[in-house]
PDB file of C-alpha atoms in Angstrom:
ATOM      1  CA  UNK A 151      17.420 -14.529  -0.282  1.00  0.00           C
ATOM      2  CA  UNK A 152      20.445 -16.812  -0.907  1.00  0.00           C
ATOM      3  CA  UNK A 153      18.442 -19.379   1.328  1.00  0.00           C
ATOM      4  CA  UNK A 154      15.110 -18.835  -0.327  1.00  0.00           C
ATOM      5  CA  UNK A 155      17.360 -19.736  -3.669  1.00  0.00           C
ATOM      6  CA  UNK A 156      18.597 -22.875  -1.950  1.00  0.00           C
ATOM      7  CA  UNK A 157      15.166 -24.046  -1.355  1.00  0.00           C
ATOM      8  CA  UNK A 158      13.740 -22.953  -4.224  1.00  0.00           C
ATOM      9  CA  UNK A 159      16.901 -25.883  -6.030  1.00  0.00           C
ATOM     10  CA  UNK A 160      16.101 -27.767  -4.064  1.00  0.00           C
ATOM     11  CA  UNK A 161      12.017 -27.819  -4.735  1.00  0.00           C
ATOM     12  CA  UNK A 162      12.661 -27.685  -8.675  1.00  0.00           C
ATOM     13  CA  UNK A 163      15.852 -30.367  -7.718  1.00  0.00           C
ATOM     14  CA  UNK A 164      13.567 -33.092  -6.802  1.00  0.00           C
ATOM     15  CA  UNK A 165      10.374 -34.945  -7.576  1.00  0.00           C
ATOM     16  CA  UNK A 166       7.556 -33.060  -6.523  1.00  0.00           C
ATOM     17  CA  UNK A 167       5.650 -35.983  -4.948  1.00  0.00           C
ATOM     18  CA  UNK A 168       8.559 -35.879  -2.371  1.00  0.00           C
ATOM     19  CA  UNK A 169       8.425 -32.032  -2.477  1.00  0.00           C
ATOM     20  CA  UNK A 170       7.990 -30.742   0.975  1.00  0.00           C
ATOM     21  CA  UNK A 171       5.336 -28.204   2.227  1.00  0.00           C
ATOM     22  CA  UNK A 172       7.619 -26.433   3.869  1.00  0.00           C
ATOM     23  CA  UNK A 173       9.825 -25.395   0.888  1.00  0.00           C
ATOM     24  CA  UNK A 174       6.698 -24.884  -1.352  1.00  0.00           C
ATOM     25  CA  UNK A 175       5.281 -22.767   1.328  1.00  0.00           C
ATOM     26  CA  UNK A 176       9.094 -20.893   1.476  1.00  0.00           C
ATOM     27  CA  UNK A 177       9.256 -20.503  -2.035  1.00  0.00           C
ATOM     28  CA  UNK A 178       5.659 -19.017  -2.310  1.00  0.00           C
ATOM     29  CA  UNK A 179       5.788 -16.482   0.688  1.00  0.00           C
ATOM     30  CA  UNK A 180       9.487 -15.587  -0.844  1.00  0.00           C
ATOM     31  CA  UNK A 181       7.826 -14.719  -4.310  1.00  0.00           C
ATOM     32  CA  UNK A 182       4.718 -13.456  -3.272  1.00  0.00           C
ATOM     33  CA  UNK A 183       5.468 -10.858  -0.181  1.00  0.00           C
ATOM     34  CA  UNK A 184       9.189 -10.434  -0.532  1.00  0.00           C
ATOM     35  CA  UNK A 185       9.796 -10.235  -3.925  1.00  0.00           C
ATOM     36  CA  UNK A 186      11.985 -13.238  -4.937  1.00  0.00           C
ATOM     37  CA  UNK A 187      12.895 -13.472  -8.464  1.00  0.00           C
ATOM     38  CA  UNK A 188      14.602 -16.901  -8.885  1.00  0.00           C
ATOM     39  CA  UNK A 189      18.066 -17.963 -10.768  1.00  0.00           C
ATOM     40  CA  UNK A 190      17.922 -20.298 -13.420  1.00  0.00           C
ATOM     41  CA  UNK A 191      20.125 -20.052 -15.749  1.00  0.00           C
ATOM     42  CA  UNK A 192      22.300 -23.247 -13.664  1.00  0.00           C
ATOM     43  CA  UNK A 193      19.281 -25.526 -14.256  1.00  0.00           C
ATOM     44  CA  UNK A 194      19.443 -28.964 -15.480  1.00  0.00           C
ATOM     45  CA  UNK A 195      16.605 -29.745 -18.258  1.00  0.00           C
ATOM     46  CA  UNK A 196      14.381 -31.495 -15.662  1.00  0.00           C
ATOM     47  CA  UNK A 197      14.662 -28.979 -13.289  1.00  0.00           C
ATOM     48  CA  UNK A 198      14.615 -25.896 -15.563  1.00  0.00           C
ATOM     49  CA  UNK A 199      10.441 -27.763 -16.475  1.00  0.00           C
ATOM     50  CA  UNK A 200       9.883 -27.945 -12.608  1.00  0.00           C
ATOM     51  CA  UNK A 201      11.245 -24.383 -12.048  1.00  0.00           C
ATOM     52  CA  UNK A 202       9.203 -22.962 -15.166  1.00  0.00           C
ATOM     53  CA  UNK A 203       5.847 -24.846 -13.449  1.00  0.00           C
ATOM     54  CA  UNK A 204       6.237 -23.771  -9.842  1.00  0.00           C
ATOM     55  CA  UNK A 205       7.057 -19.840 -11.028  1.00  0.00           C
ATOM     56  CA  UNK A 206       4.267 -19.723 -13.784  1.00  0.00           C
ATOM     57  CA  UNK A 207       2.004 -20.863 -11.203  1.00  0.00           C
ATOM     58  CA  UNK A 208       3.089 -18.897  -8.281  1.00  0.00           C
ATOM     59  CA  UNK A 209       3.153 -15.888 -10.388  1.00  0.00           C
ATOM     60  CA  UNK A 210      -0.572 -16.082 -11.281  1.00  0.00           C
ATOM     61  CA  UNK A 211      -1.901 -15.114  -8.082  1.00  0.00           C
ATOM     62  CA  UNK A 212      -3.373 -11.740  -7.205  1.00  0.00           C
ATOM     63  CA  UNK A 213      -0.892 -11.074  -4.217  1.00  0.00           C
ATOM     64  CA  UNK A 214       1.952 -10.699  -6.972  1.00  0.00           C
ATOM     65  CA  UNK A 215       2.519  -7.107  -8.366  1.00  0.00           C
ATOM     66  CA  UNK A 216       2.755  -6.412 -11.834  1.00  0.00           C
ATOM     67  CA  UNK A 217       6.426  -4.873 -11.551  1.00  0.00           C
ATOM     68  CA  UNK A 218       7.252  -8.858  -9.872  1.00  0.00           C
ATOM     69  CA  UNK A 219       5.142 -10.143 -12.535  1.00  0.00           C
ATOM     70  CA  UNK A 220       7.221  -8.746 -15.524  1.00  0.00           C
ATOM     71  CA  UNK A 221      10.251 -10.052 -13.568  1.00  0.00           C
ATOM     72  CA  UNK A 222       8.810 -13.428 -12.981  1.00  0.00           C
ATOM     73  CA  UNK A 223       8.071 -13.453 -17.130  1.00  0.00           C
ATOM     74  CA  UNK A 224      11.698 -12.369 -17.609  1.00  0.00           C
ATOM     75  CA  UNK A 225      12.742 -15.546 -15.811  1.00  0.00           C
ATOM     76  CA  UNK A 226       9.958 -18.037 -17.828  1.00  0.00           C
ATOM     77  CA  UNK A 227      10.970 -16.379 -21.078  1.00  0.00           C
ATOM     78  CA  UNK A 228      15.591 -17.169 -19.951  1.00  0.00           C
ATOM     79  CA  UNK A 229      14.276 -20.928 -19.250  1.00  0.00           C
ATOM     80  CA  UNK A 230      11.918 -21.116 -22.924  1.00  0.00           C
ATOM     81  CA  UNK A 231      15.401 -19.734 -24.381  1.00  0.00           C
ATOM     82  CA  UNK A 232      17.615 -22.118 -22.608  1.00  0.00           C
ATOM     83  CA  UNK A 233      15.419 -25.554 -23.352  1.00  0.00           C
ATOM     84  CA  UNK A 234      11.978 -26.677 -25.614  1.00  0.00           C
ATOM     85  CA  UNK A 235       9.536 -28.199 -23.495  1.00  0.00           C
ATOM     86  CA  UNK A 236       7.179 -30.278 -24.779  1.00  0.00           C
ATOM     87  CA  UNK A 237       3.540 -30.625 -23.261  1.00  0.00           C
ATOM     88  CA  UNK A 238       2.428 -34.132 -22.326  1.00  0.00           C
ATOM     89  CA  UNK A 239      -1.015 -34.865 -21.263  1.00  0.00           C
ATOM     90  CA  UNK A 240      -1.418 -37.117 -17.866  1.00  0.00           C
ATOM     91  CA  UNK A 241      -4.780 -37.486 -16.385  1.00  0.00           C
ATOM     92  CA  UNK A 242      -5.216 -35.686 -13.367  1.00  0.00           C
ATOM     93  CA  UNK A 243      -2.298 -33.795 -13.704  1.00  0.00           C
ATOM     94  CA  UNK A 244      -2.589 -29.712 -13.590  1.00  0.00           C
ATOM     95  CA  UNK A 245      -2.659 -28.735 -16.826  1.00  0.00           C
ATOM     96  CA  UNK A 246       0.145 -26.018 -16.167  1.00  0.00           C
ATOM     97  CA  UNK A 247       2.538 -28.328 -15.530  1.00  0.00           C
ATOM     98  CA  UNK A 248       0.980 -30.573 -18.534  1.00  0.00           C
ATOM     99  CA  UNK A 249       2.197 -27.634 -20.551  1.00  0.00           C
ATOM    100  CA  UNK A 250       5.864 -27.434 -18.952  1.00  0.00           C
ATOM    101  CA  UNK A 251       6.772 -31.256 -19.754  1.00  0.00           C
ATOM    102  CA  UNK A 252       5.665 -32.393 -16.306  1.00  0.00           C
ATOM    103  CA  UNK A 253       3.550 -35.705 -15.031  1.00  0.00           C
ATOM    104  CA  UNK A 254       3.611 -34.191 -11.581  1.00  0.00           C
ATOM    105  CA  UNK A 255       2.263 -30.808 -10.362  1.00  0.00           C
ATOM    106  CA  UNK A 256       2.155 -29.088  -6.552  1.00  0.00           C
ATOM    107  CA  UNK A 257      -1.592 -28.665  -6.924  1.00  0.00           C
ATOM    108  CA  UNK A 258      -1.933 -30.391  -3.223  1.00  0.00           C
ATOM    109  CA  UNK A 259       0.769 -28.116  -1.701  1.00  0.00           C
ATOM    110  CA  UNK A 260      -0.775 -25.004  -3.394  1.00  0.00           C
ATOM    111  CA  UNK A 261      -3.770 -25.499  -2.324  1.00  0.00           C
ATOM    112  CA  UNK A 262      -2.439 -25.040   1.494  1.00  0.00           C
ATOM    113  CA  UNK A 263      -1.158 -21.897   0.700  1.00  0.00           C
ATOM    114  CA  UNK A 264      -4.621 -20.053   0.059  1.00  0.00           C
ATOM    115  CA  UNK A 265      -4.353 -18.327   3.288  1.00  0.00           C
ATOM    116  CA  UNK A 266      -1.103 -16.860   2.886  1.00  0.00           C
ATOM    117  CA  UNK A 267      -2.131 -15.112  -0.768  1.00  0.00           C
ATOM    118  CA  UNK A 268      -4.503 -13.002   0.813  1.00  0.00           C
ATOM    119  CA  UNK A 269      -4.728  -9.436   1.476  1.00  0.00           C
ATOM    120  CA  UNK A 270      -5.166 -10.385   4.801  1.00  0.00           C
ATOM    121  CA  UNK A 271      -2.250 -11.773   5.557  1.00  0.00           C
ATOM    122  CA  UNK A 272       0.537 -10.312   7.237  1.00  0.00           C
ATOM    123  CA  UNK A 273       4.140 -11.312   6.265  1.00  0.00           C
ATOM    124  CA  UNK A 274       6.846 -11.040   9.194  1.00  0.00           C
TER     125      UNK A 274
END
């Protein structure tokens, strides 16, 4: 897990336009099938938006269980505490991330990852 956490800095660490698929892809198989519950509470401002974005939106997906869930809101609710974001509104922008601060979203990324949030899929 201490890797997934280095990539999961290192997503939230850096624009996402230069985000890689690999460590969204990382970061979304970590939450999702291994139960990964992210630290935050090091976070810069910037980064604690990006991390609130990329774990309200992983979280959302069917292939997360409730018990995860509750963690994952336990983590959204330490980075509300820590900083006030302010939503912005940018055209063509996923309005989750609208709603974190952000002018950038993973919407491209995530949409690559359908075929890992099925049942179907097996997780080595």
């Amino acid at each position: 897990m201490k890797r997934t956490q280095e990539v999961f800095d290192r997503l939230v660490s850096s624009e996402f336009r230069l985000a890689s698929f690999e460590d969204v892809k990382t970061v979304a198989l970590a939450m999702w099938h291994e139960n990964f519950v992210p630290q935050v509470t090091h976070l810069s401002e910037t980064s604690a938006k990006a991390a609130g974005y990329v774990v309200d939106k992983l979280m959302r997906f069917n292939c997360v269980s409730q018990e995860l869930k509750a963690k994952l809101r336990d983590v959204l609710a330490v980075l509300k505490g820590m900083f006030s974001f302010t939503p912005v509104k940018v055209k063509g922008c996923d309005k989750l991330a609208q709603s974190w601060g952000l002018v950038t979203d993973l919407k491209l990324q995530i949409r690559e990852l359908l075929e890992y949030q099925t049942r179907h899929y097996k997780h080595a």
